[in-house]
CSV table of C-alpha atoms and ligand atoms in Angstrom, one decimal:
chain,number,residue,atom,x,y,z
A,1,MET,CA,83.9,-71.8,46.3
A,2,GLU,CA,80.7,-70.3,45.2
A,3,ASP,CA,80.1,-67.6,42.5
A,4,LEU,CA,79.6,-64.1,43.5
A,5,GLY,CA,75.9,-64.5,43.4
A,6,THR,CA,74.3,-61.1,43.4
A,7,VAL,CA,76.4,-59.2,40.9
A,8,ALA,CA,74.9,-58.1,37.5
A,9,TRP,CA,76.2,-60.7,35.1
A,10,PRO,CA,77.5,-60.8,32.4
A,11,PRO,CA,79.0,-57.3,32.4
A,12,GLU,CA,79.7,-55.3,29.2
A,13,PRO,CA,83.1,-56.5,27.9
A,14,ILE,CA,85.9,-54.7,29.9
A,15,ARG,CA,88.6,-53.1,27.7
A,16,THR,CA,92.1,-52.4,28.9
A,17,GLU,CA,95.0,-51.0,26.9
A,18,ARG,CA,95.7,-54.4,25.3
A,19,LEU,CA,93.0,-56.8,26.4
A,20,VAL,CA,89.3,-57.6,26.8
A,21,LEU,CA,87.7,-59.3,29.7
A,22,ARG,CA,84.5,-60.9,28.9
A,23,GLU,CA,82.3,-63.9,29.8
A,24,PRO,CA,83.2,-67.3,28.2
A,25,GLU,CA,81.9,-68.2,24.8
A,26,ALA,CA,81.7,-71.5,22.8
A,27,ARG,CA,84.8,-70.5,20.8
A,28,ASP,CA,87.0,-70.5,24.0
A,29,ARG,CA,86.4,-74.2,24.6
A,30,ALA,CA,89.8,-75.4,23.2
A,31,ALA,CA,91.7,-72.8,25.1
A,32,PHE,CA,89.9,-73.8,28.4
A,33,ILE,CA,91.1,-77.3,27.7
A,34,GLU,CA,94.6,-76.2,26.9
A,35,LEU,CA,94.7,-74.1,30.1
A,36,HIS,CA,93.5,-77.0,32.3
A,37,ALA,CA,95.6,-79.8,30.7
A,38,SER,CA,98.8,-77.8,30.8
A,39,PRO,CA,101.4,-79.2,33.3
A,40,GLU,CA,103.2,-75.8,33.3
A,41,VAL,CA,100.1,-73.9,34.3
A,42,HIS,CA,99.5,-76.4,37.1
A,43,THR,CA,103.0,-76.7,38.5
A,44,TYR,CA,101.7,-75.0,41.7
A,45,LEU,CA,98.0,-76.0,41.4
A,46,GLY,CA,98.1,-79.7,42.2
A,47,GLY,CA,98.8,-80.9,38.6
A,48,PRO,CA,96.8,-80.7,35.4
A,49,ARG,CA,93.7,-82.7,34.4
A,50,PRO,CA,94.0,-85.4,31.7
A,51,ARG,CA,93.2,-84.0,28.3
A,52,ASP,CA,90.8,-86.8,27.3
A,53,GLU,CA,88.8,-86.2,30.5
A,54,LEU,CA,88.6,-82.5,29.7
A,55,GLU,CA,87.5,-83.2,26.2
A,56,ARG,CA,84.7,-85.3,27.4
A,57,GLU,CA,83.5,-83.2,30.3
A,58,MET,CA,84.1,-79.5,29.3
A,59,PRO,CA,80.7,-78.0,28.6
A,60,GLU,CA,80.1,-76.5,25.1
A,61,VAL,CA,80.3,-73.1,26.7
A,62,PRO,CA,82.8,-73.5,29.6
A,63,GLY,CA,82.5,-71.8,32.9
A,64,ARG,CA,79.6,-69.6,32.5
A,65,TRP,CA,79.2,-68.1,36.0
A,66,PRO,CA,79.3,-64.7,37.6
A,67,GLY,CA,82.9,-63.8,38.2
A,68,ASN,CA,84.5,-66.0,35.7
A,69,PHE,CA,86.3,-63.8,33.1
A,70,VAL,CA,88.0,-64.9,29.9
A,71,VAL,CA,91.0,-62.7,29.1
A,72,ASP,CA,91.1,-62.1,25.4
A,73,LEU,CA,94.0,-60.8,23.3
A,74,ASP,CA,93.3,-59.9,19.7
A,75,GLY,CA,90.2,-62.1,19.7
A,76,ALA,CA,91.7,-65.2,21.2
A,77,MET,CA,91.6,-66.4,24.9
A,78,ILE,CA,95.0,-66.2,26.7
A,79,GLY,CA,93.8,-66.7,30.3
A,80,GLN,CA,91.1,-66.9,32.8
A,81,ILE,CA,90.4,-64.7,35.9
A,82,LEU,CA,88.2,-66.1,38.6
A,83,LEU,CA,86.4,-64.0,41.3
A,84,ARG,CA,84.5,-66.2,43.6
A,85,ARG,CA,83.1,-66.3,47.1
A,86,ALA,CA,85.4,-68.4,49.4
A,87,ARG,CA,82.6,-69.9,51.6
A,88,GLY,CA,84.3,-73.0,52.8
A,89,HIS,CA,87.9,-71.6,53.0
A,90,ARG,CA,90.1,-73.5,55.3
A,91,ARG,CA,91.5,-70.2,56.8
A,92,PRO,CA,89.0,-68.3,58.9
A,93,ALA,CA,90.5,-65.0,57.7
A,94,ALA,CA,89.4,-65.8,54.2
A,95,ALA,CA,86.0,-67.5,54.7
A,96,GLY,CA,83.2,-65.8,52.9
A,97,LYS,CA,85.4,-63.2,51.2
A,98,ALA,CA,85.7,-62.5,47.5
A,99,ASP,CA,88.7,-64.6,46.2
A,100,LEU,CA,90.8,-63.9,43.2
A,101,GLY,CA,92.4,-66.5,41.0
A,102,TYR,CA,94.2,-66.3,37.7
A,103,LEU,CA,95.5,-68.8,35.1
A,104,PHE,CA,97.2,-67.7,31.8
A,105,LEU,CA,98.5,-69.8,28.9
A,106,PRO,CA,102.4,-70.1,29.1
A,107,ARG,CA,102.8,-68.4,25.7
A,108,ALA,CA,101.2,-65.3,27.2
A,109,TRP,CA,103.3,-65.1,30.3
A,110,GLY,CA,105.9,-62.4,31.0
A,111,SER,CA,104.2,-59.5,29.1
A,112,GLY,CA,102.3,-58.0,32.0
A,113,TYR,CA,98.9,-59.3,30.7
A,114,ALA,CA,98.0,-60.9,34.0
A,115,ALA,CA,98.7,-57.7,35.9
A,116,GLU,CA,96.7,-55.6,33.4
A,117,ALA,CA,93.7,-58.0,33.4
A,118,CYS,CA,93.7,-58.6,37.1
A,119,ALA,CA,93.7,-54.9,37.9
A,120,ALA,CA,90.8,-54.4,35.6
A,121,ALA,CA,88.8,-57.3,37.2
A,122,LEU,CA,89.5,-55.8,40.6
A,123,ARG,CA,88.2,-52.4,39.5
A,124,TRP,CA,85.1,-54.2,38.1
A,125,LEU,CA,84.6,-55.9,41.5
A,126,ALA,CA,85.1,-52.7,43.4
A,127,ASP,CA,82.3,-51.1,41.3
A,128,ALA,CA,80.0,-54.2,41.6
A,129,LEU,CA,80.5,-54.8,45.3
A,130,PRO,CA,81.8,-51.6,46.8
A,131,GLY,CA,83.8,-51.9,50.0
A,132,GLU,CA,84.7,-55.6,49.7
A,133,PRO,CA,88.2,-56.8,50.5
A,134,VAL,CA,89.6,-59.5,48.2
A,135,VAL,CA,91.7,-62.4,49.2
A,136,LEU,CA,94.1,-64.6,47.2
A,137,THR,CA,95.8,-67.9,48.1
A,138,THR,CA,99.0,-69.0,46.3
A,139,GLN,CA,101.9,-71.2,47.0
A,140,THR,CA,104.9,-69.2,48.2
A,141,ALA,CA,107.1,-71.2,45.7
A,142,ASN,CA,105.0,-69.7,42.8
A,143,VAL,CA,107.3,-66.7,42.3
A,144,ALA,CA,105.3,-65.3,39.4
A,145,SER,CA,102.1,-65.5,41.3
A,146,MET,CA,103.7,-63.9,44.5
A,147,ARG,CA,105.1,-61.0,42.4
A,148,LEU,CA,101.7,-60.5,40.7
A,149,ALA,CA,99.9,-60.5,44.0
A,150,ALA,CA,102.2,-57.9,45.4
A,151,LYS,CA,102.0,-55.8,42.3
A,152,LEU,CA,98.2,-55.8,42.6
A,153,GLY,CA,98.4,-54.5,46.2
A,154,PHE,CA,97.8,-57.7,48.1
A,155,THR,CA,99.5,-57.9,51.5
A,156,GLU,CA,100.3,-61.0,53.6
A,157,VAL,CA,97.7,-62.2,56.2
A,158,GLU,CA,99.4,-65.5,57.0
A,159,ARG,CA,101.3,-68.4,55.6
A,160,PHE,CA,100.0,-71.9,56.2
A,161,GLU,CA,100.7,-75.5,55.1
A,162,ALA,CA,98.2,-77.2,52.8
A,163,TRP,CA,98.2,-79.5,49.8
A,164,ASP,CA,101.8,-80.5,50.8
A,165,ALA,CA,103.1,-77.0,50.3
A,166,GLU,CA,103.5,-73.6,52.0
A,167,GLN,CA,100.7,-71.4,51.0
A,168,TRP,CA,100.4,-67.6,51.2
A,169,LEU,CA,97.1,-65.9,52.1
A,170,GLY,CA,97.0,-62.2,51.0
A,171,VAL,CA,94.3,-59.6,51.3
A,172,ARG,CA,93.6,-56.4,49.3
A,173,SER,CA,91.7,-53.9,51.2
A,174,PRO,CA,88.9,-51.8,49.5
A,175,ALA,CA,90.2,-48.5,48.3
A,176,THR,CA,89.4,-45.7,50.7
A,177,PRO,CA,88.1,-42.4,49.3
A,178,SER,CA,91.0,-40.0,49.3
A,179,GLY,CA,90.5,-36.6,50.7
B,1,COA,C1,100.7,-66.3,37.8
B,1,COA,C2,100.7,-65.9,36.3
B,1,COA,C3,99.3,-65.5,35.9
B,1,COA,C4,101.7,-64.7,36.1
B,1,COA,O1,101.7,-64.4,34.8
B,1,COA,P1,102.6,-63.3,34.1
B,1,COA,O2,102.4,-63.3,32.7
B,1,COA,O3,104.1,-63.7,34.6
B,1,COA,O4,102.3,-62.0,34.9
B,1,COA,P2,102.8,-60.6,34.5
B,1,COA,O5,103.5,-60.6,33.2
B,1,COA,O6,101.6,-59.7,34.6
B,1,COA,O7,103.8,-60.4,35.6
B,1,COA,C5,103.6,-60.2,37.0
B,1,COA,C6,105.0,-59.9,37.7
B,1,COA,O8,105.6,-61.3,37.9
B,1,COA,C7,106.9,-61.3,37.4
B,1,COA,N1,107.3,-62.6,37.0
B,1,COA,C8,106.6,-63.4,36.0
B,1,COA,N2,107.2,-64.6,36.0
B,1,COA,C9,108.2,-64.6,36.9
B,1,COA,C10,109.2,-65.6,37.3
B,1,COA,N3,109.2,-66.8,36.7
B,1,COA,N4,110.0,-65.3,38.3
B,1,COA,C11,110.0,-64.0,38.8
B,1,COA,N5,109.1,-63.1,38.5
B,1,COA,C12,108.3,-63.4,37.6
B,1,COA,C13,106.9,-60.3,36.3
B,1,COA,O9,108.1,-59.8,35.9
B,1,COA,C14,106.0,-59.2,36.9
B,1,COA,O10,106.6,-58.4,37.8
B,1,COA,P3,107.3,-57.0,37.4
B,1,COA,O11,106.2,-56.2,36.8
B,1,COA,O12,107.7,-56.5,38.7
B,1,COA,O13,108.4,-57.4,36.5
B,1,COA,C15,101.2,-67.0,35.4
B,1,COA,O14,102.5,-67.3,35.7
B,1,COA,C16,100.3,-68.2,35.4
B,1,COA,O15,99.3,-68.3,34.7
B,1,COA,N6,100.7,-69.3,36.2
B,1,COA,C17,100.0,-70.5,36.3
B,1,COA,C18,98.7,-70.4,37.1
B,1,COA,C19,99.0,-70.0,38.6
B,1,COA,O16,99.9,-70.5,39.1
B,1,COA,N7,98.1,-69.2,39.1
B,1,COA,C20,98.3,-68.7,40.5
B,1,COA,C21,97.3,-69.4,41.3
B,1,COA,S1,95.8,-68.4,41.6
């Protein structure tokens, strides 16, 4: 995966009804470590990383690259949205396309925050790179993620086996101007 490259970055913070999407800052470091060390968050993502390794290796300002959004609720990070370029994707249908990923802290699950934040990130992408489809890969066993993908308007391209599990590749076509 590569960053989006040509987009103007960082954008002005994006405000939704309850959330702010913004670039990562130094004060988010602890939440990034929590997110990546959480076994719950990584149930369908190949397992968490050891906390001591994260403490050692996480940069002072984590993940500063175009397309990497912190999702902020009342001044604290609750999740991360990743929009990247899927250069080396194992499925030809996804190769080179903009790719959406999302990770939220368990305490923030189940309140519609992920749907609200992802919809805003997708609107930002549609402005920044008009006409681009977006792809998304998730395990079919990841029910919350499958529901979220459907809610955001992704439709199935194919299912495939990888990383010892069934994966779902979805695509969201760019909005067409309505007449
Ligand atoms: C995927 C994830 C972001 C979803 O977060 P969330 O807080 O549940 O998302 P939302 O509250 O916006 O809910 C999205 C939909 O999924 C549903 N949902 C959430 N958890 C569910 C569960 N365990 N079972 C069934 N449906 C579930 C919600 O009800 C909602 O659907 P609805 O509006 O029709 O009711 C969160 O579970 C997460 O961070 N998981 C770990 C990281 C991960 O697996 N990412 C996916 C790989 S890119």
